[in-house]
Tab-separated table of C-alpha atoms in Angstrom:
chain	number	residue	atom	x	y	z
A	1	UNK	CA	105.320	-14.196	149.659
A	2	UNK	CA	104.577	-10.672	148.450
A	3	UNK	CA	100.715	-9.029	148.379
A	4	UNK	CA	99.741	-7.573	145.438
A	5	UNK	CA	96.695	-4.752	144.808
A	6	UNK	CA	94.911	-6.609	142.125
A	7	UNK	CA	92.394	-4.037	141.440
A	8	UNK	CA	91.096	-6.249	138.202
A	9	UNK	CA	89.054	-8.133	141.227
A	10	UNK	CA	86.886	-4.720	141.684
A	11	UNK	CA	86.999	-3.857	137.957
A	12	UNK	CA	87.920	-0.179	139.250
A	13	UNK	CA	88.582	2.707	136.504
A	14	UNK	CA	91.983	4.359	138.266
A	15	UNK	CA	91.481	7.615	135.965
A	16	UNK	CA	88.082	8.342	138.283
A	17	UNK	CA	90.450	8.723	141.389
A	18	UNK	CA	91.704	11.728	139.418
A	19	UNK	CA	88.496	13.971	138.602
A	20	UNK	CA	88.567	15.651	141.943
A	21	UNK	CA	92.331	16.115	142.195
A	22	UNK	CA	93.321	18.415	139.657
A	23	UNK	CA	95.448	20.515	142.262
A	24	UNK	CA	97.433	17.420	143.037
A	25	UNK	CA	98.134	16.175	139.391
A	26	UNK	CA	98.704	19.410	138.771
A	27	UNK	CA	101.746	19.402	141.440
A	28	UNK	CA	102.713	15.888	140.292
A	29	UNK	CA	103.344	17.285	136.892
A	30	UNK	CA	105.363	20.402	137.828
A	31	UNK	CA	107.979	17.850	139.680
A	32	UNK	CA	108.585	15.578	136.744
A	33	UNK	CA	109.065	18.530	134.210
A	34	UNK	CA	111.657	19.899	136.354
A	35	UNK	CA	113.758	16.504	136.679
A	36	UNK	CA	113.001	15.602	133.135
A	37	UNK	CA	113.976	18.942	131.831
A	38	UNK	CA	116.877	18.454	129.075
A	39	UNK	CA	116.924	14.730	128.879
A	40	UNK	CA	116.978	12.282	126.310
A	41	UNK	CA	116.405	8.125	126.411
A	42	UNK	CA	116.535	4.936	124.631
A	43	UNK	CA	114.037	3.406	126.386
A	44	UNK	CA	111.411	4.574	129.472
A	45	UNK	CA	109.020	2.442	131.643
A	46	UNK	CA	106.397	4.110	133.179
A	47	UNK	CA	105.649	1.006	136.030
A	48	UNK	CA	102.396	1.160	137.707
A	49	UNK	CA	101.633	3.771	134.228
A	50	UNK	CA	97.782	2.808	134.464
A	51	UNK	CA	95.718	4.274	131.866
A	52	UNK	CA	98.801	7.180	131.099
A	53	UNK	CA	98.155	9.845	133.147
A	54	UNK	CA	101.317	11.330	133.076
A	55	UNK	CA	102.608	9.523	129.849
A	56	UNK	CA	102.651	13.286	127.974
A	57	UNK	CA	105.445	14.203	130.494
A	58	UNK	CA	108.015	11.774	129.187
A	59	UNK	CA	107.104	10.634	125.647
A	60	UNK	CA	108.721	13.324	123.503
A	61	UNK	CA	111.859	12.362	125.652
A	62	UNK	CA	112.147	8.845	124.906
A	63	UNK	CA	112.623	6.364	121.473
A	64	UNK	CA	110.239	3.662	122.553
A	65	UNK	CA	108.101	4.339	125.737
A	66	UNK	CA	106.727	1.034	128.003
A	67	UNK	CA	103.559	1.186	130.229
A	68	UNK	CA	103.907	-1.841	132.586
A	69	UNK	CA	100.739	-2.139	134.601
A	70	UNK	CA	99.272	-5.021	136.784
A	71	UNK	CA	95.989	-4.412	135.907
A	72	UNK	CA	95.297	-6.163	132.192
A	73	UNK	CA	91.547	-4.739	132.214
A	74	UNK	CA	92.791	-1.276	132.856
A	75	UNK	CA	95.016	-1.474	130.001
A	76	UNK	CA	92.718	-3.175	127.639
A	77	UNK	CA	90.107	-0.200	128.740
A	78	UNK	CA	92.348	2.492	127.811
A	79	UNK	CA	94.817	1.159	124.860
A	80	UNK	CA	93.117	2.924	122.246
A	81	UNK	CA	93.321	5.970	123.767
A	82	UNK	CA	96.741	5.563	124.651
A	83	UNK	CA	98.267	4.220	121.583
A	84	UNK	CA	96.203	7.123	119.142
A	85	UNK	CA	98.203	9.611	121.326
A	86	UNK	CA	101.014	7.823	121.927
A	87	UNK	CA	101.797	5.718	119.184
A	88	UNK	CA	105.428	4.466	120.022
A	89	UNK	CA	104.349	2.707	123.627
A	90	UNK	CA	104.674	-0.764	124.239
A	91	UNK	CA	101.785	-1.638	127.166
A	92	UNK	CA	102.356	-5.139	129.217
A	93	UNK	CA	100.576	-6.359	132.183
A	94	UNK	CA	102.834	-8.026	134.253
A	95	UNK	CA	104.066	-7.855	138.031
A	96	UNK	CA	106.481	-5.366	139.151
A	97	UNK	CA	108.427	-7.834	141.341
A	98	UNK	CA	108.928	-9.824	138.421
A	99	UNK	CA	108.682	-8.170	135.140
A	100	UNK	CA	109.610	-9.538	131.875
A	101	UNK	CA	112.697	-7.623	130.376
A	102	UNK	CA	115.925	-8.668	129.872
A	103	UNK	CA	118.772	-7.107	132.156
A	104	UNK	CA	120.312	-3.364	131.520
A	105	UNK	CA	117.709	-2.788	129.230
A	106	UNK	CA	116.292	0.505	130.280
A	107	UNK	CA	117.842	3.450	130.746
A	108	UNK	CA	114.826	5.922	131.543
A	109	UNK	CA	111.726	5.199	133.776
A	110	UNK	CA	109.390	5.943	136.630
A	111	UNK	CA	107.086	4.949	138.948
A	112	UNK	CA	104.447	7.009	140.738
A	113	UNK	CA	101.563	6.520	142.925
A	114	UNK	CA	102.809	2.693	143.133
A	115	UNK	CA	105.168	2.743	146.154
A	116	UNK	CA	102.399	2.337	148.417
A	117	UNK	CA	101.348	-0.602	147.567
A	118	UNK	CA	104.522	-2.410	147.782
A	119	UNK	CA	104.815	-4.689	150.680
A	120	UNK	CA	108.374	-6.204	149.722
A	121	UNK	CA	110.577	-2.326	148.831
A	122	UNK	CA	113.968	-4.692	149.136
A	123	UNK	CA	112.713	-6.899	146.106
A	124	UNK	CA	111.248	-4.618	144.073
A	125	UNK	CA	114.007	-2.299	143.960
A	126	UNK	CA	116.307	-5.323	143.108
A	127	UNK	CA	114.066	-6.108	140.338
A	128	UNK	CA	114.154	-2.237	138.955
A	129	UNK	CA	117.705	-2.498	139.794
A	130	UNK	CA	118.259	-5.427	137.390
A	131	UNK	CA	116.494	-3.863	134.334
A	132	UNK	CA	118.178	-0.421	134.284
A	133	UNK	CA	121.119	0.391	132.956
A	134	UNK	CA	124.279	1.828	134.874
A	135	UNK	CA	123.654	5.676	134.674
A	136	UNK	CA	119.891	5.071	134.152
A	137	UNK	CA	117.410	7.585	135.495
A	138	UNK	CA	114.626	6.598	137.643
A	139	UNK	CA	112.088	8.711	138.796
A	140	UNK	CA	110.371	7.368	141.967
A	141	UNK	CA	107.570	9.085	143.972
A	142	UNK	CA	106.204	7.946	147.651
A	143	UNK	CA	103.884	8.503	150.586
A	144	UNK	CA	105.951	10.910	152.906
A	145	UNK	CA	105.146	9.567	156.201
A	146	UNK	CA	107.142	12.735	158.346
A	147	UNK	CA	104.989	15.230	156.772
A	148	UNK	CA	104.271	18.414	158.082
A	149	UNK	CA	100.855	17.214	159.495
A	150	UNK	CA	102.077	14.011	160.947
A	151	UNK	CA	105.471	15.785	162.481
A	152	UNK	CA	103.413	18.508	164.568
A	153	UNK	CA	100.980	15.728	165.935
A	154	UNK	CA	100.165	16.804	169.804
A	155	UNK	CA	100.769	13.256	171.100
A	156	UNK	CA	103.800	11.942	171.459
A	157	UNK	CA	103.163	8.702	170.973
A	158	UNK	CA	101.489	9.136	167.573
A	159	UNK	CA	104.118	11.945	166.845
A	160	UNK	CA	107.040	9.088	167.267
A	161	UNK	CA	105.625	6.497	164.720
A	162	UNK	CA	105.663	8.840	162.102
A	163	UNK	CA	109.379	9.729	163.097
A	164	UNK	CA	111.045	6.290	163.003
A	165	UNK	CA	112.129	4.953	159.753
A	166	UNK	CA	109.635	1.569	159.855
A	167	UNK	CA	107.046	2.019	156.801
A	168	UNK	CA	103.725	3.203	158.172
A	169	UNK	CA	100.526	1.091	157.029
A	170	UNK	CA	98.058	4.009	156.609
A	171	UNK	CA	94.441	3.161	158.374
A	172	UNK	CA	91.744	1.360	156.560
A	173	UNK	CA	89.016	4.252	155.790
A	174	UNK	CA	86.400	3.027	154.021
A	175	UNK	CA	86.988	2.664	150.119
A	176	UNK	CA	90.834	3.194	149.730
A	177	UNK	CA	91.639	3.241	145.651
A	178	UNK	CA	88.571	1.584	144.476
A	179	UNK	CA	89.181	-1.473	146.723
A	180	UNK	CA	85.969	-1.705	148.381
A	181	UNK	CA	86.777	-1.104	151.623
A	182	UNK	CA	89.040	-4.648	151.797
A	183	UNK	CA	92.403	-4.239	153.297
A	184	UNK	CA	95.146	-3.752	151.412
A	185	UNK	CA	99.013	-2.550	151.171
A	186	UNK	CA	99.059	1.047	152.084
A	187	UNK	CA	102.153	2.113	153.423
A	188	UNK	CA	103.646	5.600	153.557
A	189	UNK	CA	107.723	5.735	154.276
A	190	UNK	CA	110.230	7.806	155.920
A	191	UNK	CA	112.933	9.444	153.529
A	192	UNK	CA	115.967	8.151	155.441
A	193	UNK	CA	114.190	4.509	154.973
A	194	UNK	CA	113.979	5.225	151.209
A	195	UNK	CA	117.536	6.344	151.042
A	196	UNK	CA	118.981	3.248	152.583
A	197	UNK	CA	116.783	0.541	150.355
A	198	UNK	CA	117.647	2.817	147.063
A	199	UNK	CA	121.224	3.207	147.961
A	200	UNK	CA	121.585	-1.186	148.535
A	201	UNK	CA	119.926	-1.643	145.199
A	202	UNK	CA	122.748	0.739	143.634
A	203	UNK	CA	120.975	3.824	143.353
A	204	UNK	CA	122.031	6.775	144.540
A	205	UNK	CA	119.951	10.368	144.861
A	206	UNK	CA	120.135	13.065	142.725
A	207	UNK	CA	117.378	15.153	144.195
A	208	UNK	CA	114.320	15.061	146.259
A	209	UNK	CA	111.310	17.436	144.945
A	210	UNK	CA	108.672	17.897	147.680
A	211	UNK	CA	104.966	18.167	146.508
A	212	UNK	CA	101.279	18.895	147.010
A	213	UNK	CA	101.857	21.528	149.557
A	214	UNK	CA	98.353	22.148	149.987
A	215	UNK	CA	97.204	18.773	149.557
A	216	UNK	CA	94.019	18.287	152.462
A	217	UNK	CA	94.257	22.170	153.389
A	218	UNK	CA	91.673	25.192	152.814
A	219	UNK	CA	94.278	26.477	149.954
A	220	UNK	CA	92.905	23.656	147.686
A	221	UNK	CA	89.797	25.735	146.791
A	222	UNK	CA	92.009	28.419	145.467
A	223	UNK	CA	91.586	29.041	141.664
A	224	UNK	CA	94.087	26.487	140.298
A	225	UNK	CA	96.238	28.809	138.586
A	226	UNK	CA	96.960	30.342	141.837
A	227	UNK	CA	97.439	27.321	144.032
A	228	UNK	CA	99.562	25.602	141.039
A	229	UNK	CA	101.702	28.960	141.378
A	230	UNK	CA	102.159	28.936	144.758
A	231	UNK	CA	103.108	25.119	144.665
A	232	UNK	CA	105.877	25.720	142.043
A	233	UNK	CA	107.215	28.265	144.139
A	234	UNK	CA	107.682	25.976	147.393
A	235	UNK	CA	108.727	23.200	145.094
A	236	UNK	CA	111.831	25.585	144.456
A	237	UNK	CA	112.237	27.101	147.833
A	238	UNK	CA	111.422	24.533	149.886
A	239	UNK	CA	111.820	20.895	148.651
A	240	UNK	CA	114.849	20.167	150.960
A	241	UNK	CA	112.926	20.168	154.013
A	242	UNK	CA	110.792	17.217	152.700
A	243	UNK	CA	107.399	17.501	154.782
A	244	UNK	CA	104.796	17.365	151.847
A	245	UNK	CA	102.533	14.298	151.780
A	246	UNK	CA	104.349	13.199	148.581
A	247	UNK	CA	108.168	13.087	147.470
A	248	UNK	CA	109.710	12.619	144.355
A	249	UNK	CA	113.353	11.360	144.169
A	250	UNK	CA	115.711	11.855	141.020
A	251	UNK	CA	117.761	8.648	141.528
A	252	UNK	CA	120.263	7.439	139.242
A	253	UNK	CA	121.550	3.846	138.569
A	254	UNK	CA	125.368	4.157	139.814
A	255	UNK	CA	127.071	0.823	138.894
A	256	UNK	CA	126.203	-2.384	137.842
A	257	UNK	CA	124.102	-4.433	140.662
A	258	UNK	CA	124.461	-7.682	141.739
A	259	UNK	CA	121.622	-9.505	143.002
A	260	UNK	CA	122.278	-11.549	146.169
A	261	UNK	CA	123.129	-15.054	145.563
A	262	UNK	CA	124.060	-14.726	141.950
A	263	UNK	CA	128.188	-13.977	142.394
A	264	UNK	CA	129.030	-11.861	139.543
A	265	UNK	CA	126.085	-13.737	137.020
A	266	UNK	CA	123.264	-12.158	135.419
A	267	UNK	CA	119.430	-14.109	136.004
A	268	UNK	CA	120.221	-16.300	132.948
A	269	UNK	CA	123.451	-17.820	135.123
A	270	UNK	CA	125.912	-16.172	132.249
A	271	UNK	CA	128.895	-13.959	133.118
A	272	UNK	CA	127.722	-10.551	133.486
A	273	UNK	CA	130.514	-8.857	131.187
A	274	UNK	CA	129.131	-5.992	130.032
A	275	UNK	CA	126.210	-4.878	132.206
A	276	UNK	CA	124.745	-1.913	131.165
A	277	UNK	CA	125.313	-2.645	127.475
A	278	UNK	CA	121.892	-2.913	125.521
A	279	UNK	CA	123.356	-3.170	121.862
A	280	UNK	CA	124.877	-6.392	123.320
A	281	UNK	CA	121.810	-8.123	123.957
A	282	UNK	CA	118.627	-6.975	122.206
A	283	UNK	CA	117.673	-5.186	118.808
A	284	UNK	CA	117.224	-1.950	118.602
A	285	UNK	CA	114.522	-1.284	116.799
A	286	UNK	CA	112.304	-3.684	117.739
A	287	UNK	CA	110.715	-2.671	121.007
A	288	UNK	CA	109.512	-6.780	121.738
A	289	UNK	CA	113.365	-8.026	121.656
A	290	UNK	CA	113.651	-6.609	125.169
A	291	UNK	CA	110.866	-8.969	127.090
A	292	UNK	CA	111.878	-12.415	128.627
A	293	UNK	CA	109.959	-14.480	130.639
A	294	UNK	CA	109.352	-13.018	134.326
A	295	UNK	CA	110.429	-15.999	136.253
A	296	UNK	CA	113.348	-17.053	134.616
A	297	UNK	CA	114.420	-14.444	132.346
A	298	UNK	CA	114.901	-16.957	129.267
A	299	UNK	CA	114.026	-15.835	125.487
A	300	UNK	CA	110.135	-15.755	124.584
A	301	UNK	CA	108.695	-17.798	121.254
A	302	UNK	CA	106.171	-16.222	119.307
A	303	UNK	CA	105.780	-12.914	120.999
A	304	UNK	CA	103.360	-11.404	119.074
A	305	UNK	CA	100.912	-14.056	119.162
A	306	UNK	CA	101.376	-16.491	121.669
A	307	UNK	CA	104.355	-15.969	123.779
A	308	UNK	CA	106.091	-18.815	125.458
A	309	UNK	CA	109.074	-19.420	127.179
A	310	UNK	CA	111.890	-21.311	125.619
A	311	UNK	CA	113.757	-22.470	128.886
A	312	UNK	CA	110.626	-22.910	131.339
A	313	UNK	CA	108.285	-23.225	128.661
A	314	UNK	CA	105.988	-21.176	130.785
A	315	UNK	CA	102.733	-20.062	128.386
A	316	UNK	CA	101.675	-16.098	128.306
A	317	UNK	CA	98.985	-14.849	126.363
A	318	UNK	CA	98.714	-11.526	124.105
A	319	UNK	CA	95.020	-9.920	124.252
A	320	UNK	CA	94.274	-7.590	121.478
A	321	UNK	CA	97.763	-5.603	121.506
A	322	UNK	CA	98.233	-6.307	125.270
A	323	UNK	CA	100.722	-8.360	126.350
A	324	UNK	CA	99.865	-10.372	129.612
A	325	UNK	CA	102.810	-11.754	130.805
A	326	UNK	CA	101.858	-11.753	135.330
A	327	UNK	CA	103.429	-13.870	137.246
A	328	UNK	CA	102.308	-14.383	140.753
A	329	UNK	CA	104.013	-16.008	143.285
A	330	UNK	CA	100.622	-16.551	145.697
A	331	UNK	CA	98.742	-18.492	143.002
């Protein structure tokens, strides 16, 4: 059973988090510019996208753009805002371990400031897996548990769990993401520990770009100009060394994945032919022909007004221009 952070049971506003960290959006930015520089997609998901932060990083660089988000209040909050930018985005709630596309349908996509919360990495990254395409670029940023900070730590024995490759679940302080001080999934990883769980999913890494050099230091309260200069520089110098608080990886999708117990079958139980082959199994120019139903990946009725599964006949709902189609595995 995995744990999901449900933050539609505190009605938090995410885009609050980010009034007092300019610095660190600001360094967030700089890395996806520099992996996104010079390419083109069909199709980009922005998982975990939120209220689209970062969605003016990617959307010039894509033909239809997807903001998958747990949070259904979060996207209802912002859609207008989002879609009178950013016209050409398609935004569904729905669960990252089981999200409702078809397979080999995405060959663009991201996920930042998400990682953390992800109790179950093997099944999520089977799940990403399955929806991109073989030479698909995924962007992926996490938690860096051997940062600089935690690596110099004068005890030993608090040195050595942030230097073994177990995911670290960060302490409880207080009110952690608008969660009211209730525990939740916090985990920060090691990079070898990343490498391995991408590299089983069939992913393999194309770069790592360190950032937020300055994040929690005295440097912070530089101009921004000046601390977003110096960051760019280290991001350049000194991203193979890999101790900032916060990594991005440039991973690409490097063959065609099989999920464990399915023997050469994609998740409808056909033979898996021509993975990685979207003009085989969707239209083009509809951005809706992609979704299927979470659970069993069958064909949805009625999409755009009351989408339902044909083979599980599981119901979804659509509220106004948001597509709600969680599944959850605890309820």
């Amino acid at each position: 059973m995995t744990k999901l952070a449900d933050y539609d049971k505190y009605h938090y506003d995410y885009s609050t988090f980010w009034d007092r960290r300019k610095y660190e959006d600001g360094a967030e930015r700089i890395a996806l510019r520099s992996i996104l520089k010079g390419e083109r997609f069909e199709r980009f998901i922005d998982i975990g996208g939120s209220y689209g932060r970062l969605t003016d990083e990617y959307y010039d660089r894509a033909d239809h753009i997807y903001i998958l988000d747990y949070s259904l209040e979060t996207l209802l909050r912002n859609k207008q805002e989002i879609l009178s930018r950013f016209p050409n985005t398609t935004l569904v709630a729905a669960n990252a371990y089981y999200m409702p596309f078809k397979d080999s349908v995405f060959d663009g996509g991201m996920m930042v400031r998400v990682l953390h919360h992800i109790d179950d990495q093997s099944k999520l990254f089977d799940e990403i897996s399955r929806i991109f395409t073989s030479g698909g670029r995924f962007i992926l940023e996490y938690a860096n548990k051997r940062n600089l900070k935690n690596v110099l730590k004068l005890k030993k024995a608090e040195r050595e769990k942030f230097l073994n490759v177990k995911p670290y679940q960060q302490p409880q302080q207080g009110n952690n993401e608008g969660t009211k001080g209730e525990s939740v999934v916090f985990l920060n990883y090691h990079p070898l520990y990343l490498n391995e769980i991408s590299t089983s999913a069939g992913f393999k890494t194309l770069s790592a770009r360190s950032t937020s050099f300055f994040r929690s230091t005295p440097l912070t309260k530089l101009p921004l100009s000046i601390s977003l200069l110096l960051e760019r520089f280290l991001q350049y110098t000194m991203s193979w060394a890999q101790l900032t608080p916060a990594v991005f990886l440039d991973l690409e999708k490097n063959s065609p994945h099989v999920r464990e117990g399915l023997s050469g079958r994609d998740s409808n139980g056909l033979e898996d032919k021509k993975v990685g082959s979207r003009k085989d199994i969707s239209d083009q120019k509809n951005p809706l022909s992609i979704l299927s139903c979470p659970v069993c990946h069958g064909d949805l009725n009625d999409i755009s007004t009351s989408p339902t599964c044909r083979s599980c006949e599981r119901k979804y709902s659509l509220h106004d221009g948001v597509l709600d189609l969680r599944y959850n595995n605890e309820t």
